[in-house]
Coordinates of C-alpha atoms in Angstrom, one line a residue:
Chain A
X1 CA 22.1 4.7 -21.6
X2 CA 24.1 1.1 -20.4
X3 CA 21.5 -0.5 -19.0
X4 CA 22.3 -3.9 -17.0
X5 CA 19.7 -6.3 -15.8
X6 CA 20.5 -9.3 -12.6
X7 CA 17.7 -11.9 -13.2
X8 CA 16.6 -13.3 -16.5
X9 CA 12.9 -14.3 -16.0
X10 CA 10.1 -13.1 -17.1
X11 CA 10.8 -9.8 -15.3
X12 CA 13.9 -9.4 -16.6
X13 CA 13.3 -10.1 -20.0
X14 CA 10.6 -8.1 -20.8
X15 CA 11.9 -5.2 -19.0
X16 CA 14.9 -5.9 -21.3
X17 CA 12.9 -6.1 -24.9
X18 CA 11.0 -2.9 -23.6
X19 CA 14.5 -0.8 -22.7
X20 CA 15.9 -1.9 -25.9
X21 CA 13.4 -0.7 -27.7
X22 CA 13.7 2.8 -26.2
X23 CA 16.7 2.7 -27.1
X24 CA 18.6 1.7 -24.6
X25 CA 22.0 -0.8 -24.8
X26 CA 20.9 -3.4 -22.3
X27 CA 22.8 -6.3 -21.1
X28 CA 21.1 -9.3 -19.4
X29 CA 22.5 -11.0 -16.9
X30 CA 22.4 -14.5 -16.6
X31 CA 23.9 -18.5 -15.3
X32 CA 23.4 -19.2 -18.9
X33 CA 23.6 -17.0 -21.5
X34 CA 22.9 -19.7 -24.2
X35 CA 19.6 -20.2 -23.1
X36 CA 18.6 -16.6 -23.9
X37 CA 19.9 -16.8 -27.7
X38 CA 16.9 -17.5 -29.3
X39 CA 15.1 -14.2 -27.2
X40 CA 18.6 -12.1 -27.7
X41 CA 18.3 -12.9 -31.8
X42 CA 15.2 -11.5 -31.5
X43 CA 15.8 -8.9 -29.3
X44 CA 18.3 -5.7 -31.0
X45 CA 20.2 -4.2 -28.4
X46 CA 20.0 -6.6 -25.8
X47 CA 22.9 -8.6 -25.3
X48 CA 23.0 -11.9 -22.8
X49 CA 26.2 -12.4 -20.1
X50 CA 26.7 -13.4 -17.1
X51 CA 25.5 -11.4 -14.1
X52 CA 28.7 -10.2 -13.6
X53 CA 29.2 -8.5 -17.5
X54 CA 25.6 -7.0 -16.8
X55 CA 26.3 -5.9 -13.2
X56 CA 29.6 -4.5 -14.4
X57 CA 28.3 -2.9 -17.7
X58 CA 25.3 -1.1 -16.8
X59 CA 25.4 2.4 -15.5
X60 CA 22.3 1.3 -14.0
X61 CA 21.4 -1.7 -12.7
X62 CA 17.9 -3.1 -12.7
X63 CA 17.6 -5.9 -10.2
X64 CA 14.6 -8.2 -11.3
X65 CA 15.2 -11.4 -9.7
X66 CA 12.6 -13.9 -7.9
X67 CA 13.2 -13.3 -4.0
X68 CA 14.8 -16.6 -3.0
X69 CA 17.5 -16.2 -5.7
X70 CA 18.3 -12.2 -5.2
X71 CA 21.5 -13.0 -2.5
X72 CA 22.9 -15.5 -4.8
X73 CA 22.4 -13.4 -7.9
X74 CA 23.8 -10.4 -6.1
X75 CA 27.2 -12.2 -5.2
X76 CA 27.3 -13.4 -8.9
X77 CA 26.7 -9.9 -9.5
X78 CA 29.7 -9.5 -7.7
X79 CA 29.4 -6.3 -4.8
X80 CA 32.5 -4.8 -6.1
X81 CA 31.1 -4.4 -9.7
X82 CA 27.9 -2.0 -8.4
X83 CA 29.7 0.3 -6.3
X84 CA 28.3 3.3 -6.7
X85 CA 26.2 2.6 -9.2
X86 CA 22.2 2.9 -9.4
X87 CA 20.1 -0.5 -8.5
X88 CA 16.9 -0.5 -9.1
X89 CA 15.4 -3.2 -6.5
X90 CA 12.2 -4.2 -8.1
X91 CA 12.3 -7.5 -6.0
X92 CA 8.9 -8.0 -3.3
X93 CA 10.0 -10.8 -0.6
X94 CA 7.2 -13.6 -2.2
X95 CA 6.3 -16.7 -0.2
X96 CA 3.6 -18.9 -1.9
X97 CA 4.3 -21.7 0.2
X98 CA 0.8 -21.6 1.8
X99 CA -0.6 -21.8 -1.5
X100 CA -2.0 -18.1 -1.3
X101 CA 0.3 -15.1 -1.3
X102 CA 2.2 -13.6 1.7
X103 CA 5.2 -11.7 1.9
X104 CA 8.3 -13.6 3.5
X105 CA 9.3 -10.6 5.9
X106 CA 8.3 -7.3 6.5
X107 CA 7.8 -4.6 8.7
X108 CA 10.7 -3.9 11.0
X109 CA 12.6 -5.4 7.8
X110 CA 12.3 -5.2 3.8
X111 CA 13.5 -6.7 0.6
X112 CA 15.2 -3.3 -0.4
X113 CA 16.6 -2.9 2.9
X114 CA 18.3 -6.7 2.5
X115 CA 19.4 -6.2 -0.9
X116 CA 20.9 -2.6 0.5
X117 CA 22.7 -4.3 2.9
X118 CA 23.9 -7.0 0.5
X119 CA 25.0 -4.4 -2.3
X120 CA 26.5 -1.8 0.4
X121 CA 28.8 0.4 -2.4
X122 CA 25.3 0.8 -4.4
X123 CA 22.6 3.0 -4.3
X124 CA 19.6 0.8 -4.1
X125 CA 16.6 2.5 -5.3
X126 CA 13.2 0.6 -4.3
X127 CA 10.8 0.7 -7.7
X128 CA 8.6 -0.5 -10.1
X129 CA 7.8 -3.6 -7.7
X130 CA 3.7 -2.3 -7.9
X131 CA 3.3 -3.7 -11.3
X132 CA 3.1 -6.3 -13.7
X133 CA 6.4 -6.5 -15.6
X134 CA 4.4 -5.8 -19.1
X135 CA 3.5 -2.6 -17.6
X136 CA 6.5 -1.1 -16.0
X137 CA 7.8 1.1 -18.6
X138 CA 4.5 1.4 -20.4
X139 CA 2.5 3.4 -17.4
X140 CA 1.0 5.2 -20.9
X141 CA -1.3 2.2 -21.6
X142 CA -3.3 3.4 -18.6
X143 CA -6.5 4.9 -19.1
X144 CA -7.8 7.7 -16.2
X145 CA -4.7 9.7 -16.0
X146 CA -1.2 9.0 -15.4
X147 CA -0.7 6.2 -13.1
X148 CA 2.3 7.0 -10.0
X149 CA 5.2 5.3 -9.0
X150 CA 6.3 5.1 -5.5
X151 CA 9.9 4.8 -4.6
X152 CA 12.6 4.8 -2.0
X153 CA 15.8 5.1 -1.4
X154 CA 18.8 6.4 0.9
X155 CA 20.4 8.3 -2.0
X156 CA 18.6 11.2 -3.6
X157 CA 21.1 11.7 -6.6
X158 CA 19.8 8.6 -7.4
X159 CA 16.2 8.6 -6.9
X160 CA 16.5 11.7 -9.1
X161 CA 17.9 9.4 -11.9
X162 CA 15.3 6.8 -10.9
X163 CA 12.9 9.9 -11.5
X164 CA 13.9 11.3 -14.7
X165 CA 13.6 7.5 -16.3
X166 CA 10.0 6.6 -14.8
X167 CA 8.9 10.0 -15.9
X168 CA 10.0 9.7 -19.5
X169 CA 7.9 6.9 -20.0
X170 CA 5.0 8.2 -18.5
X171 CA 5.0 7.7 -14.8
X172 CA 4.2 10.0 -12.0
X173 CA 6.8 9.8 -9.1
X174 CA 6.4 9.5 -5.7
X175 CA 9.5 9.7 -3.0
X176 CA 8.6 8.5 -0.5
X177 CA 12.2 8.5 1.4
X178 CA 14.9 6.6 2.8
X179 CA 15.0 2.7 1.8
X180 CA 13.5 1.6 5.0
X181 CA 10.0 3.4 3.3
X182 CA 10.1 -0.5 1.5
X183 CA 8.3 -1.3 4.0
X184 CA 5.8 0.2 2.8
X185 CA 6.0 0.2 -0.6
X186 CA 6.1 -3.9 -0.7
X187 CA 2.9 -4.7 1.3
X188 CA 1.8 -2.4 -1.8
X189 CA 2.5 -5.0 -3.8
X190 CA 1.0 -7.9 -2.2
X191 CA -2.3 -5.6 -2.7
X192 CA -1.9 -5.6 -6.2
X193 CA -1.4 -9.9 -6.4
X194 CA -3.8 -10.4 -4.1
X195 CA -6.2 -8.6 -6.3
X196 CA -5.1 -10.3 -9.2
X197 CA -4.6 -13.5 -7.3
X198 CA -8.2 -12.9 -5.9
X199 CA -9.4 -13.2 -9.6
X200 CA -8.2 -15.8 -10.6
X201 CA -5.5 -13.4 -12.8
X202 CA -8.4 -12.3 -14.4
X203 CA -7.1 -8.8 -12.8
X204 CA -3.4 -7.8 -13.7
X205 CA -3.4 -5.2 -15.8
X206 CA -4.1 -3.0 -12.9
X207 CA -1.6 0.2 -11.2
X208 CA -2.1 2.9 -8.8
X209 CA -2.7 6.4 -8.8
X210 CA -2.6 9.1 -6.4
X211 CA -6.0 11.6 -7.0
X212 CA -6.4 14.5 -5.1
X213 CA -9.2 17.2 -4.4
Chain B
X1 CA -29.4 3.2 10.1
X2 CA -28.4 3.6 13.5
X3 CA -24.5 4.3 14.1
X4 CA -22.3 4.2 16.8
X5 CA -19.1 5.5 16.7
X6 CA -16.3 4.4 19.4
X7 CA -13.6 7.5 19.8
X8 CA -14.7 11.2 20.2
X9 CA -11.5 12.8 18.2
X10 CA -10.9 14.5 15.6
X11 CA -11.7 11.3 13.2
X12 CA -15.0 10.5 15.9
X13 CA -16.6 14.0 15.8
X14 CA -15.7 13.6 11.7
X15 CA -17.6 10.9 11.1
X16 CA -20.8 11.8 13.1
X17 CA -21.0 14.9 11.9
X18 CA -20.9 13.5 8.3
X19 CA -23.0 10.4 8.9
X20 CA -25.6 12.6 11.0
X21 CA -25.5 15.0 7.8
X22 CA -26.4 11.8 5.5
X23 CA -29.4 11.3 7.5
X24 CA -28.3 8.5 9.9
X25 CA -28.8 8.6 13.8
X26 CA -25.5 8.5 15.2
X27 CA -23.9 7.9 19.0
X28 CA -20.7 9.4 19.7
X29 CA -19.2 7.5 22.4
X30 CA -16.9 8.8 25.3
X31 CA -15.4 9.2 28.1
X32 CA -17.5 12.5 29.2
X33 CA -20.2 13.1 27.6
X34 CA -20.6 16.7 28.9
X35 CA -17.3 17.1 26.8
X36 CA -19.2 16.8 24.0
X37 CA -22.0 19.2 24.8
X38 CA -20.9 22.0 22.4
X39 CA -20.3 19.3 19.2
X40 CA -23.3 18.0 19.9
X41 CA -25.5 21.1 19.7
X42 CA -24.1 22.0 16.6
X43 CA -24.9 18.6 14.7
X44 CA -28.5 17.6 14.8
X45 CA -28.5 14.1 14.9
X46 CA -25.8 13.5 17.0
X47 CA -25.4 12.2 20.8
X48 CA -23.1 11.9 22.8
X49 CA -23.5 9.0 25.3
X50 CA -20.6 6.3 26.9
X51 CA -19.1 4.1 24.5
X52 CA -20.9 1.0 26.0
X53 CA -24.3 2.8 24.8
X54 CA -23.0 3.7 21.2
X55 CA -21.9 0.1 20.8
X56 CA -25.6 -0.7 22.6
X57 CA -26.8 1.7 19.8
X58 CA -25.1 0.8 16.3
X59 CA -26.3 -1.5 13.6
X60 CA -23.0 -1.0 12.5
X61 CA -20.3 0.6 14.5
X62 CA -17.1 2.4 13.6
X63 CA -13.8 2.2 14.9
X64 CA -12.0 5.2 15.2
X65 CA -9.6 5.3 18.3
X66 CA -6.1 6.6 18.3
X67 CA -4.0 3.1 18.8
X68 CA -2.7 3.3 22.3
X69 CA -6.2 3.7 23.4
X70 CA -8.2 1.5 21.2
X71 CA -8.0 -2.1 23.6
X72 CA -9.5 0.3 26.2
X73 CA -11.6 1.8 24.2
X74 CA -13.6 -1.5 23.5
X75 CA -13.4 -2.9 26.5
X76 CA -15.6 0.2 27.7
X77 CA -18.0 -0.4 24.7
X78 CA -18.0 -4.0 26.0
X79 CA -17.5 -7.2 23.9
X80 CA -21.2 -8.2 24.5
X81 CA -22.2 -5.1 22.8
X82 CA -20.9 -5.4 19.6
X83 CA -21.3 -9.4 19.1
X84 CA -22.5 -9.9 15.9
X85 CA -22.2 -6.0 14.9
X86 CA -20.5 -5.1 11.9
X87 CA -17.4 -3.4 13.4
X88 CA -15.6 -1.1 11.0
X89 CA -12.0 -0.6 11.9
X90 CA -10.3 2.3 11.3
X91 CA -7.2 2.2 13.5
X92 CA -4.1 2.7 12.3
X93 CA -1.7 1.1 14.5
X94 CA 0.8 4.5 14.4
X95 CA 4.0 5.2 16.8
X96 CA 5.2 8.7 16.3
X97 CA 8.4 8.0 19.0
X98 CA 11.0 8.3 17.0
X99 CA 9.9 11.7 15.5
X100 CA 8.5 10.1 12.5
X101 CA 5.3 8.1 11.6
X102 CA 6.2 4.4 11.9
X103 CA 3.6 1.5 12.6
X104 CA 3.6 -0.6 15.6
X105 CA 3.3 -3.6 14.6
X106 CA 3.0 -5.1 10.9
X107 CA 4.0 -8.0 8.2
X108 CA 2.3 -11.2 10.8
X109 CA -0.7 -9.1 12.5
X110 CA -2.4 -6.1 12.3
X111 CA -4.5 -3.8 14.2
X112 CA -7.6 -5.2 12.4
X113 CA -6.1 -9.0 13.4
X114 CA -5.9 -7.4 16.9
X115 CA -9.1 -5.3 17.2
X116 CA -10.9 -9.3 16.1
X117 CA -9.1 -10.9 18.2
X118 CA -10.3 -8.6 21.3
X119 CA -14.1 -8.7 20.2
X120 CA -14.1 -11.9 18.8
X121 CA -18.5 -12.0 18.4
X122 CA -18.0 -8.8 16.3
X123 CA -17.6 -9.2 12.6
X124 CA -15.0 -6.7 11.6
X125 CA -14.6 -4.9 8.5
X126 CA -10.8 -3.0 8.0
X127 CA -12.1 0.2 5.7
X128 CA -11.5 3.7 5.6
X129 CA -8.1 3.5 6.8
X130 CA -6.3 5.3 4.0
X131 CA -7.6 9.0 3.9
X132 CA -7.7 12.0 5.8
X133 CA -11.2 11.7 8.6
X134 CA -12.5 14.6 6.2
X135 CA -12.8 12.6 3.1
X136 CA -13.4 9.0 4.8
X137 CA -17.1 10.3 3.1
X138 CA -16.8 12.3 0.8
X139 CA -14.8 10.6 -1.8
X140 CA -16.8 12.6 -4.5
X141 CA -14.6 15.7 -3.7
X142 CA -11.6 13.7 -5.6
X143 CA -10.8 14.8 -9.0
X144 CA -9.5 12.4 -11.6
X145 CA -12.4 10.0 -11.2
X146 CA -13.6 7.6 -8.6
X147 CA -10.9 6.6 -5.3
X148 CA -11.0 3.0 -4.5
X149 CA -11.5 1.8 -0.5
X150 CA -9.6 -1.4 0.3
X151 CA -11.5 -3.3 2.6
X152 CA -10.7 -6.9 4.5
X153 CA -12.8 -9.1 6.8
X154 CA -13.8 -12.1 7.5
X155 CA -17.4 -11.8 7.2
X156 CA -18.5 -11.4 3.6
X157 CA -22.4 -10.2 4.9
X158 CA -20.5 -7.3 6.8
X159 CA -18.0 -6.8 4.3
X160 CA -21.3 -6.7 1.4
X161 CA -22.6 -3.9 4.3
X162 CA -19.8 -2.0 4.6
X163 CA -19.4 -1.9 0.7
X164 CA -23.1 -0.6 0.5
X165 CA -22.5 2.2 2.8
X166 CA -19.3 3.5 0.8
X167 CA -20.2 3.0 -2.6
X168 CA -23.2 5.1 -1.2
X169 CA -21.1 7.9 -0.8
X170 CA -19.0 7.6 -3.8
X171 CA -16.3 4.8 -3.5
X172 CA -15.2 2.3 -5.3
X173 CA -14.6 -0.7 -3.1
X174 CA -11.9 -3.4 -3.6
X175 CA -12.3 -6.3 -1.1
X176 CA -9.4 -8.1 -0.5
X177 CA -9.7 -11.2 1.8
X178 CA -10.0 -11.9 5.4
X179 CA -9.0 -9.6 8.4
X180 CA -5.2 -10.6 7.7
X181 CA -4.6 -8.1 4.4
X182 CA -4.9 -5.4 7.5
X183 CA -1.1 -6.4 7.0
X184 CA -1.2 -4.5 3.5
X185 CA -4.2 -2.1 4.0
X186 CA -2.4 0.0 7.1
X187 CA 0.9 -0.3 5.6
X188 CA -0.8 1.5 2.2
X189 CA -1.6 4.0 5.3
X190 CA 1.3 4.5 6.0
X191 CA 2.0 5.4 2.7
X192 CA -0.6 8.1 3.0
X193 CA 0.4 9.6 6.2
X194 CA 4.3 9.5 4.5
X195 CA 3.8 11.7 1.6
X196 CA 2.0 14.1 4.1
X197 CA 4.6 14.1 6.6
X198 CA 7.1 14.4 4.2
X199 CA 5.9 17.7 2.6
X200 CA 5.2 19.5 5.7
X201 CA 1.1 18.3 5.6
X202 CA 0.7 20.5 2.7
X203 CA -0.5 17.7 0.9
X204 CA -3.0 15.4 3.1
X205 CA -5.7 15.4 0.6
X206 CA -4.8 12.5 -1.2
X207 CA -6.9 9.1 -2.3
X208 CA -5.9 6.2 -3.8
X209 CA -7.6 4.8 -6.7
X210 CA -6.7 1.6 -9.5
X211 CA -6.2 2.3 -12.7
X212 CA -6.9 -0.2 -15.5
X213 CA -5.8 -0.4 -19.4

């Protein structure tokens, strides 16, 4: 499928080397598209633009941005050009200001709720944020059974496509409902990098399942 | 060892029965002891007794008030009681008003932040949190390997205690900092109590556990 990608980090390039290679026609949005030749030439079927080409040509979006840039990436994004169209959110609200991890709001707010708001013509799905990037579409690599995905979302037509994508590559889903359940699903996150964070990054290779009795 | 438990509901009478069962001599603490009179008769071990005479009682004391109640709760136990007790919180700081589960407070505090700051000698452990009362010990009834407990606190003596006692019974224990990352541990609650509420409770027998690769 037309796969677009806001945010050209490390996030966003790996998830767009590992979509390519399933086979996927990705385009990677950037403010610079000549600083991703040398990864592009070396990347088949991932093409660089600017956010708006990848906003625009994706009939899903994957939103992969650091926090402090996602508003500003979003309106390069351009509002108009993800109407009605799938967004993966995969942001978590990061402040390392303290020099330890924290999330930046939370609560009675959330990241996927602002970006929502931000991107009101979309259908913001709230996924894939529990991981390291490596490890997002390769949920296979984990030993002791198949590792689950939590998401949310106010539009079930597109959790469902969410779904069907995480689940080809491996994932077990978990809906856990409307976008507001970001709340949730981000101080998730801050338990997986403070884990990691706690070990010196010796711990990062590390996702969560559901077991049951 | 000696246990007292603080809260006589469904999660109080849990616990004591299945810490009594384990061979420890446990204190339920109430309200009305006479309450109690049938519970106790059917669980050896077990007595019933104010809350200020559990606290009295425990080497290590357990938490396990419904929110609204719990400042009360351990003001009865009194603050003197518990100084320099392990304190293991298992509070949830839920609000069911609008129909669906929700926390009360979140992102900068926490119930385990609160519960510390209203015994302040106490050394307080957030644990157990995250699963159903009827599994808080018996995490060997999971299939798919060994559930993980997320624990925080400031004390790393109480903490090392806690983490005795529940890899005693079977879990794997991930510490994750001070009393703060009660931010993340009762949001990952939520989580639980989500995916139960959302399928009508037919599934509330749920762990979490980390998977490596």
């Amino acid at each position: 499928m037309r796969l677009g990608i806001i945010g050209s980090g490390m996030v966003g390039r790996t998830l767009a080397a590992d979509l390519a290679r399933l086979g996927h026609e990705v385009v990677i949005g950037t403010r610079d598209p000549g600083k991703l030749e040398a990864f592009v030439a070396e990347h088949p079927g991932v093409r660089a633009a600017p956010n708006s080409e990848a906003a625009a040509f994706g009939e899903l979006v994957l939103l992969a941005t650091n926090w402090a840039g996602t508003r500003e990436a979003l309106e390069l994004a351009g509002a108009d050009n993800l109407n009605g169209k799938v967004v993966v959110d995969i942001t978590n609200p990061l402040d390392f200001s303290t020099g330890r991890p924290a999330l930046a709001l939370g609560w009675n707010t959330s990241a996927g709720e602002q970006v929502q708001g931000w991107i009101p013509g979309a259908r913001v799905v709230k996924a894939l944020n529990i991981v390291t990037a490596d490890a997002m579409l390769k949920p296979r690599e984990f030993t002791g059974g198949e590792p689950d995905m939590f998401i949310a979302g106010n539009d079930a037509e597109a959790k469902g496509e969410v779904t069907r994508l995480l689940e080809s590559v491996g994932w077990g889903v978990v809906n856990l409902g409307d976008i507001t359940m970001s709340r949730s699903i981000e101080p998730l996150a801050m338990i997986w990098i403070v884990h990691g964070f706690n070990s010196g990054w010796t711990k990062r290779n590390h996702a969560f399942k559901l077991l049951n009795r």
